[in-house]
PDB file of C-alpha atoms in Angstrom:
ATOM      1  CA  UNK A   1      54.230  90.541  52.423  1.00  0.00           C
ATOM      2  CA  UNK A   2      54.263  87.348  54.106  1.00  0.00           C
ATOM      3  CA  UNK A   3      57.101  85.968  55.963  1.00  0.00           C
ATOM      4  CA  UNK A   4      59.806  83.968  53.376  1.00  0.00           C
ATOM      5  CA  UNK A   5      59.587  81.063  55.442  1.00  0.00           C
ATOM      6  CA  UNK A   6      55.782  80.533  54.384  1.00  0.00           C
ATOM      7  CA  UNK A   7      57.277  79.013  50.875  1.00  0.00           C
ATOM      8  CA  UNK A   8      60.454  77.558  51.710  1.00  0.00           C
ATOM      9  CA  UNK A   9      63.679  77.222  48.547  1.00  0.00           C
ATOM     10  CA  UNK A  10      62.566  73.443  48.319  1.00  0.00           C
ATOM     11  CA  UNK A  11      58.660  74.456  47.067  1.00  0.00           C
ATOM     12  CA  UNK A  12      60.173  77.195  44.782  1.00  0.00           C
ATOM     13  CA  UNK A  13      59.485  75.197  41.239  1.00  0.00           C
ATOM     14  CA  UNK A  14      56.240  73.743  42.042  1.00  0.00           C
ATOM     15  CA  UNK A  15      54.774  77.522  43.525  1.00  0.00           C
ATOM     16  CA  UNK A  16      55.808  78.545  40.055  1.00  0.00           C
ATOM     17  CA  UNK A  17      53.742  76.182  37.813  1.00  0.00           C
ATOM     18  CA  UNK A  18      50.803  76.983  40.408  1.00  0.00           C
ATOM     19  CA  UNK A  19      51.108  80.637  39.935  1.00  0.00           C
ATOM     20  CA  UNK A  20      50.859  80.576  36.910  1.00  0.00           C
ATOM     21  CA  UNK A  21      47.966  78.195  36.671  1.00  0.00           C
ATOM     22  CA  UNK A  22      46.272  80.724  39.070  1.00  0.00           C
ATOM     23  CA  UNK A  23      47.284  83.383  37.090  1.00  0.00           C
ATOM     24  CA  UNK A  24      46.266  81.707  33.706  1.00  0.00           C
ATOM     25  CA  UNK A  25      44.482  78.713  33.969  1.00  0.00           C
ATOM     26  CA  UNK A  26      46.267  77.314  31.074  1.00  0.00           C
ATOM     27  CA  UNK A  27      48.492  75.072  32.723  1.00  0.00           C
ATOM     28  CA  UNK A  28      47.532  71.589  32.113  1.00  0.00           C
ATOM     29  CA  UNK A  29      45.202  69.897  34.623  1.00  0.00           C
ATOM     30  CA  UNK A  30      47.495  66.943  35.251  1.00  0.00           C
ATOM     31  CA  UNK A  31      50.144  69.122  35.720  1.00  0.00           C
ATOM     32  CA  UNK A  32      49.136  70.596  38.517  1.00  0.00           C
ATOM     33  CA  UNK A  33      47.602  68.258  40.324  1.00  0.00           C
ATOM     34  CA  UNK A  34      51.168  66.758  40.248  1.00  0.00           C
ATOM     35  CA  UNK A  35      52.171  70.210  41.697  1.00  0.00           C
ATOM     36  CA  UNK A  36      49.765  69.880  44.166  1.00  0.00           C
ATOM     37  CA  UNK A  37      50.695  66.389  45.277  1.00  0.00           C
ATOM     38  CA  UNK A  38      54.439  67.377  45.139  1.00  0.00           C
ATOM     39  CA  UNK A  39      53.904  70.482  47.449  1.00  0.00           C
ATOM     40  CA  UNK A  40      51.865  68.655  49.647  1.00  0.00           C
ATOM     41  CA  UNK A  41      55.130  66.188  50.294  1.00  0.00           C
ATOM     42  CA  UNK A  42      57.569  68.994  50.277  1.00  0.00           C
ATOM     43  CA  UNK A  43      55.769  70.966  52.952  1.00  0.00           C
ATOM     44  CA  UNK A  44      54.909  68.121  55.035  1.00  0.00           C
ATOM     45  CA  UNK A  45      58.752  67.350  55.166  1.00  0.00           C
ATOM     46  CA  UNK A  46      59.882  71.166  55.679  1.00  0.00           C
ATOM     47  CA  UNK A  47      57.256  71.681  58.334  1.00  0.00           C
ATOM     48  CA  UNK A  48      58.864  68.663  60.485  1.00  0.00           C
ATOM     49  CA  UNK A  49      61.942  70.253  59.811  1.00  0.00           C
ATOM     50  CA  UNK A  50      60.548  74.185  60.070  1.00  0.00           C
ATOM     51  CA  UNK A  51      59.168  74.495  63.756  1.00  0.00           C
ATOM     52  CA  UNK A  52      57.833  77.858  62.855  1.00  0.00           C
ATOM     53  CA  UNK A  53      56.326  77.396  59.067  1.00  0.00           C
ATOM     54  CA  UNK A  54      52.948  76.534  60.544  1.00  0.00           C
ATOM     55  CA  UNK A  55      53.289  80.215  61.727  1.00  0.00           C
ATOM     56  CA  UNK A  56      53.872  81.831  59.059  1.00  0.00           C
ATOM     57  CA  UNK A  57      51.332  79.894  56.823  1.00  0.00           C
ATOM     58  CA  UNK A  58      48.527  81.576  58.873  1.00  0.00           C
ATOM     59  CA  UNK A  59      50.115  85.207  58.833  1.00  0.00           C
ATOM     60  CA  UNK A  60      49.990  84.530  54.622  1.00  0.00           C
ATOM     61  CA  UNK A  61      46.423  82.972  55.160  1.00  0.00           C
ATOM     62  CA  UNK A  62      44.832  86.418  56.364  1.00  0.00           C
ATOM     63  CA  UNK A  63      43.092  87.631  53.649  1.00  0.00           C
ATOM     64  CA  UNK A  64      41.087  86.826  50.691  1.00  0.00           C
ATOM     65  CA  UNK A  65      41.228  84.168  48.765  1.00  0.00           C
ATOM     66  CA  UNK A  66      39.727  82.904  44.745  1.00  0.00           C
ATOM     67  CA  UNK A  67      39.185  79.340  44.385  1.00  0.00           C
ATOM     68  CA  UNK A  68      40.953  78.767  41.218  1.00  0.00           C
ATOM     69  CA  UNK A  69      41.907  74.723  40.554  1.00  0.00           C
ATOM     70  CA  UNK A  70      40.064  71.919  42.858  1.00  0.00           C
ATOM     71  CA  UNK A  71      39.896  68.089  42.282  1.00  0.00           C
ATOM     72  CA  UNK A  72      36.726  68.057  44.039  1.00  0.00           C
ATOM     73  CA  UNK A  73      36.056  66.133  46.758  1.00  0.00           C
ATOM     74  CA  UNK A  74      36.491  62.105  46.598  1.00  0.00           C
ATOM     75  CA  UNK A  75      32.558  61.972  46.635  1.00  0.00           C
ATOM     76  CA  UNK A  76      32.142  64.584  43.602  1.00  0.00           C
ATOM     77  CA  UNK A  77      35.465  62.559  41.659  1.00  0.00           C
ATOM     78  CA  UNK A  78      33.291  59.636  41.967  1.00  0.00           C
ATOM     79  CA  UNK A  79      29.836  61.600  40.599  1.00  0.00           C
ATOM     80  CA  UNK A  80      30.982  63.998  37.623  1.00  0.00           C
ATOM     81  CA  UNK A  81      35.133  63.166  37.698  1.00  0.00           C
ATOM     82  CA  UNK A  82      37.685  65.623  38.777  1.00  0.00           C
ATOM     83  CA  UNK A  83      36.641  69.448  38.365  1.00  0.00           C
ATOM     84  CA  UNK A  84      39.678  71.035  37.594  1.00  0.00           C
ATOM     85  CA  UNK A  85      39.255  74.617  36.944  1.00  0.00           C
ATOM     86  CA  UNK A  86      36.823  75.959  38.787  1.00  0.00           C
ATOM     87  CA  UNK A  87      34.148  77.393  36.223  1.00  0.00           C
ATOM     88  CA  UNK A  88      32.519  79.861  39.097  1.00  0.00           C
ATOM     89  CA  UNK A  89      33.804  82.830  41.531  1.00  0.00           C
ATOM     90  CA  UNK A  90      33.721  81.631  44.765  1.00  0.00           C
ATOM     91  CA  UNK A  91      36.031  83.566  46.875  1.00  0.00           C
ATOM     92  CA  UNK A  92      37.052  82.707  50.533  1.00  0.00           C
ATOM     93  CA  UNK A  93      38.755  85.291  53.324  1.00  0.00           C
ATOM     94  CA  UNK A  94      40.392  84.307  56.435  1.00  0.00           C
ATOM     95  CA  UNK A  95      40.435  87.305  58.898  1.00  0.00           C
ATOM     96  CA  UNK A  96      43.269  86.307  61.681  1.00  0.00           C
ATOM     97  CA  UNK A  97      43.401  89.501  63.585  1.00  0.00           C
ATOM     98  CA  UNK A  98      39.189  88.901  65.458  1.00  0.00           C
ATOM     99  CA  UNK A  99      39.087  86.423  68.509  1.00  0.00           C
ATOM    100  CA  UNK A 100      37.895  84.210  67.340  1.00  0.00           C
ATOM    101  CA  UNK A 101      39.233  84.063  63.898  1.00  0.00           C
ATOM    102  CA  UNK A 102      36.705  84.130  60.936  1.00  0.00           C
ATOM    103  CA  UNK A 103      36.422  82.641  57.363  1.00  0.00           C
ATOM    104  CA  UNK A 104      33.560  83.768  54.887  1.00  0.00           C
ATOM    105  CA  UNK A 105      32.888  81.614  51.692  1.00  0.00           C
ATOM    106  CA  UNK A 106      30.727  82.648  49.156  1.00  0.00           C
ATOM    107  CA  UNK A 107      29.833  82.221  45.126  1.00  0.00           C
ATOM    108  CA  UNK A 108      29.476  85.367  43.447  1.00  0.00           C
ATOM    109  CA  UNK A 109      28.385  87.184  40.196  1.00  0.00           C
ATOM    110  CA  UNK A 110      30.657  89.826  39.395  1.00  0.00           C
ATOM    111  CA  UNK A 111      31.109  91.493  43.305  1.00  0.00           C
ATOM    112  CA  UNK A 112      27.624  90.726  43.945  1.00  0.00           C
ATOM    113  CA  UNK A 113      27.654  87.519  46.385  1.00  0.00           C
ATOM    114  CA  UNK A 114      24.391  84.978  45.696  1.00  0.00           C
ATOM    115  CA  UNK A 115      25.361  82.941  48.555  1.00  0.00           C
ATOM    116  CA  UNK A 116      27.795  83.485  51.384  1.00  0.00           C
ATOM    117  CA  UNK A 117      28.675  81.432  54.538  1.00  0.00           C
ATOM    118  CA  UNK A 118      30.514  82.881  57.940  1.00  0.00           C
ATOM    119  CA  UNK A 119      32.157  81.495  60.708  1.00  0.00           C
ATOM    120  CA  UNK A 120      34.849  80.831  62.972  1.00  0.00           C
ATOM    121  CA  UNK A 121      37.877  79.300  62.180  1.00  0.00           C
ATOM    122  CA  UNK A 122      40.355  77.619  64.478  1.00  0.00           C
ATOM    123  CA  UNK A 123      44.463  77.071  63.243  1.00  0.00           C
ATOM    124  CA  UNK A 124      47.252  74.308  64.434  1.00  0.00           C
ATOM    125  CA  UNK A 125      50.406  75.775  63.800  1.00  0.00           C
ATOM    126  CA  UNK A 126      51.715  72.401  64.284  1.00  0.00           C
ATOM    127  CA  UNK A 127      50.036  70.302  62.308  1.00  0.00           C
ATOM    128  CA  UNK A 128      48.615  73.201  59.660  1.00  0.00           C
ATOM    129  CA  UNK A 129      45.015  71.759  60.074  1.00  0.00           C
ATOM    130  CA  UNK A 130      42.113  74.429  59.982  1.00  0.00           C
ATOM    131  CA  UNK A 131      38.982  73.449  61.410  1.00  0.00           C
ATOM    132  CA  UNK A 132      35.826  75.894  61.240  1.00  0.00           C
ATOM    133  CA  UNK A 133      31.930  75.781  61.417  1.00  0.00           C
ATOM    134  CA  UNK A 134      29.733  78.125  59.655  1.00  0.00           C
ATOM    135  CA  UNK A 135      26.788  79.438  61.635  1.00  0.00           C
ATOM    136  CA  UNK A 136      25.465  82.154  59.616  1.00  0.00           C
ATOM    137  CA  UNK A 137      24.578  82.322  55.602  1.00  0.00           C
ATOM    138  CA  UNK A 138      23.525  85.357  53.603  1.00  0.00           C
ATOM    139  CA  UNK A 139      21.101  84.953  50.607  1.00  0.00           C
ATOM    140  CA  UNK A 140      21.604  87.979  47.904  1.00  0.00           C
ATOM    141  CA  UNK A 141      22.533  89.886  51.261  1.00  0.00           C
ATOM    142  CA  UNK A 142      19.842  88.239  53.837  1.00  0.00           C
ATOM    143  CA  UNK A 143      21.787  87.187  56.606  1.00  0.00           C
ATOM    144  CA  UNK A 144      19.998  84.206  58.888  1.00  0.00           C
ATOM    145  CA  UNK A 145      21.397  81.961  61.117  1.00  0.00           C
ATOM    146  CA  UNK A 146      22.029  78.168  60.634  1.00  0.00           C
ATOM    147  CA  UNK A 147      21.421  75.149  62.802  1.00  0.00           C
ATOM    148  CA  UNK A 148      24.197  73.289  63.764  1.00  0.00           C
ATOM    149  CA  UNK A 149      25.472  71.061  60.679  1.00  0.00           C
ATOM    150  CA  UNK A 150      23.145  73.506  58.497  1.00  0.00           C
ATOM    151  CA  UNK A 151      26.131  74.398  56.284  1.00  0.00           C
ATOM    152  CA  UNK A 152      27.497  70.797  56.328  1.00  0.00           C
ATOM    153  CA  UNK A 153      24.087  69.428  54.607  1.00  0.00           C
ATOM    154  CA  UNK A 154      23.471  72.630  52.020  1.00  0.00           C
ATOM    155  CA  UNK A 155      27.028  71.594  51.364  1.00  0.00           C
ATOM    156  CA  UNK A 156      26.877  68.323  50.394  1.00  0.00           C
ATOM    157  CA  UNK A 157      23.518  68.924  49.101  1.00  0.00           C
ATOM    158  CA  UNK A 158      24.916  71.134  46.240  1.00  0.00           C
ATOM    159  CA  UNK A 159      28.377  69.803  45.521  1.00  0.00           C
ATOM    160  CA  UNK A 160      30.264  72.472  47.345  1.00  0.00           C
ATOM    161  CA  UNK A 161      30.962  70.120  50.236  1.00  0.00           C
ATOM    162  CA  UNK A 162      31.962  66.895  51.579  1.00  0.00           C
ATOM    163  CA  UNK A 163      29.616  64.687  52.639  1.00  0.00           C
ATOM    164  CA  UNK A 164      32.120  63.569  54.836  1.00  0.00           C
ATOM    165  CA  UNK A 165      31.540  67.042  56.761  1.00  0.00           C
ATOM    166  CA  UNK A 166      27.744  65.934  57.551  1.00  0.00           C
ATOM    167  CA  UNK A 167      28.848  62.563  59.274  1.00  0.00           C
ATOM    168  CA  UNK A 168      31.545  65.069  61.288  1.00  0.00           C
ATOM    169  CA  UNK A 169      28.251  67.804  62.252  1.00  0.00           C
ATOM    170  CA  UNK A 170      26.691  64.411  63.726  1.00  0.00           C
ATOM    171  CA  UNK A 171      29.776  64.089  65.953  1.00  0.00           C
ATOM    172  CA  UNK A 172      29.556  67.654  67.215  1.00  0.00           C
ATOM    173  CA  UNK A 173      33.309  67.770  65.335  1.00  0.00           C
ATOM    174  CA  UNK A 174      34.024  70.529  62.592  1.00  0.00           C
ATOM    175  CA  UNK A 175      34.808  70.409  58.758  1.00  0.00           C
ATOM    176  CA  UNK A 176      38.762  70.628  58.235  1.00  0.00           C
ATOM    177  CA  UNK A 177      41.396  71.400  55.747  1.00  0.00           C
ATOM    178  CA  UNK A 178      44.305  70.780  56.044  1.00  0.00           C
ATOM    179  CA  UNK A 179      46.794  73.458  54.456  1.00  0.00           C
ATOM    180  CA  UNK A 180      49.766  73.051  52.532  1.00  0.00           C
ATOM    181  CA  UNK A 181      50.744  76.604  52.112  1.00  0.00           C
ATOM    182  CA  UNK A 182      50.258  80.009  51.081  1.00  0.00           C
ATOM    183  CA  UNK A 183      52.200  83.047  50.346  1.00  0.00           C
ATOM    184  CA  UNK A 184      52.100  86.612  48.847  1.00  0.00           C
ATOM    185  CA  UNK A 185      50.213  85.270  45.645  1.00  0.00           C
ATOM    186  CA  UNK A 186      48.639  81.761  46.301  1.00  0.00           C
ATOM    187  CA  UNK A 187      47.434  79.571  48.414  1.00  0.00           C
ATOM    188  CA  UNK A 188      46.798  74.947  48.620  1.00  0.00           C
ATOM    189  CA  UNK A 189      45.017  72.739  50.668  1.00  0.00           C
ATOM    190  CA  UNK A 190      43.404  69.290  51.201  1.00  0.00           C
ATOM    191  CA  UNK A 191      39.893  69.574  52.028  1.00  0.00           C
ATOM    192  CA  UNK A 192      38.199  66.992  54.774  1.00  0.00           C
ATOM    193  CA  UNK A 193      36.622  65.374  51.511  1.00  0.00           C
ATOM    194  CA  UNK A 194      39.976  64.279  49.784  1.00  0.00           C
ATOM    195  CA  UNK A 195      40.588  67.030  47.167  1.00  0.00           C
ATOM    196  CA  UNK A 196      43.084  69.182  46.299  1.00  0.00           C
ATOM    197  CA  UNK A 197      42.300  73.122  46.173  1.00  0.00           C
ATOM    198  CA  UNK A 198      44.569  76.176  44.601  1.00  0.00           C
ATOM    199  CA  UNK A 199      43.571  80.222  45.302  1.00  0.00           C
ATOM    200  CA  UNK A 200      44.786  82.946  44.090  1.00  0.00           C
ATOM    201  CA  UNK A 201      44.819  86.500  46.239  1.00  0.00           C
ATOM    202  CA  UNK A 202      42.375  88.411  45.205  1.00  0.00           C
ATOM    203  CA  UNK A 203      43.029  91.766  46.203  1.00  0.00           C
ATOM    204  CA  UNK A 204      39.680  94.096  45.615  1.00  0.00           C
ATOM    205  CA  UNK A 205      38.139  91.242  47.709  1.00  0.00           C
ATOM    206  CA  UNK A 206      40.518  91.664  50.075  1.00  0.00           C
ATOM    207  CA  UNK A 207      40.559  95.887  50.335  1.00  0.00           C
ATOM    208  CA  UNK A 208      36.387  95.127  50.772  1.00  0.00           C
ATOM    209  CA  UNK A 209      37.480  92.908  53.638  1.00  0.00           C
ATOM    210  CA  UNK A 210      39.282  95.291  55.393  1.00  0.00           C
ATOM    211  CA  UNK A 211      36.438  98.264  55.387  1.00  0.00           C
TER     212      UNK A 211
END
C-alpha cells in the first residue's frame, strides 16, 4: 500500500468523489473536473508544505494504471469539446524499480493491446513533474523502433497527444505531466497539453506487469 502521506487529510473529500467516478463513471462530468481542479490546488499547497509528498507520489505511481476521466488536451477541447469519460481502454504502467524508469501506454481490446508505446520516464520529487520519451511502439505485438519525436507526431496525429509535445520533440525536450497525486486506488495529472486526466489501478494489468 502506498505511503499515507501520498493523499494527505486535506485531499480526503475530493479522492472520494474521484474514486468513485473511477469506480463508476457515474459521477457527473462537471463534478469532477471541479475535483480535479480542487486537488490540483490542495496538493500544490501540501507539497510546499510536505517536503517528502513528491516521494511518496512516485512509490504510489509504480504500477498500472486505466485512463478513466480526461478533459483532453486544450487542442482536442477546441476540436470535438471536452472528452470526459474516456470511451476506450487505454491503460498506462509506470515501472520505478529499472534504471532508468519506464512507462508503457497502450489502447487495448479486451487484454489484447492494438497499439502500445515504451519508454523512459524521468520523476522530480520536488516539483512532481514527469517527463518521458517513447522510443519504441508495438503494433498487435510488432515491436519497432521510433525516430526521435515519432511518438510525439502519431500522437497528435490521432488525438492521443498534444500537439504541444511535437513543438517540444523539435527542441530535443520531452513530453511532461505534471502529477497531482496517486494512491492505493487512483491516480491525477495535468498533461503538457492542458488537460486534466483520472486512472484507476488496474490490477490484472498490473500482476502482467510484474511477470
Amino acid at each position: 500500500m502506498a505511503p499515507a502521506a501520498s493523499t494527505p487529510a486535506a485531499a480526503a473529500a475530493a479522492v472520494a468523489l474521484l474514486v468513485r467516478a473511477a469506480e463508476t463513471r457515474a459521477e457527473e462530468s462537471h463534478a469532477v473536473i471541479e475535483a480535479l481542479v480542487g486537488l490540483e490546488k490542495t496538493m500544490r499547497a501540501e507539497a510546499k508544505a510536505d517536503a517528502k509528498l513528491g516521494g511518496a507520489t512516485l512509490d504510489a505511481l509504480d504500477g498500472a494504471w486505466r485512463l478513466c476521466f480526461t478533459t483532453g488536451t486544450v487542442d482536442t477541447q477546441k476540436k470535438i469539446g471536452k472528452i470526459n469519460y474516456f470511451p476506450l481502454k487505454a491503460v498506462q504502467t509506470f515501472d520505478t524499480t529499472t534504471e532508468p524508469m519506464a512507462i508503457t501506454n497502450g489502447i487495448y481490446v479486451g487484454d489484447v493491446a492494438l497499439v502500445r508505446f515504451f519508454g523512459p520516464f524521468e520523476f522530480n520529487e520536488g516539483t512532481r513533474k514527469l517527463t518521458f520519451d517513447f522510443d519504441e511502439i508495438s503494433l498487435l505485438g510488432l515491436r519497432i523502433p521510433l525516430p526521435k519525436g515519432g511518438a510525439a507526431q502519431i500522437g497528435a496525429a490521432s488525438g492521443l497527444g498534444s500537439k504541444s509535445n511535437v513543438a517540444r520533440a523539435k527542441r530535443e525536450l520531452p513530453a511532461f505531466f505534471n502529477w497531482i497525486s496517486a494512491n492505493e486506488d487512483i491516480a491525477t495529472a495535468r498533461g503538457g497539453g492542458g488537460g486534466l486526466a483520472l486512472w484507476r489501478r488496474d490490477l490484472e494489468a498490473q500482476e502482467r506487469m510484474r511477470e
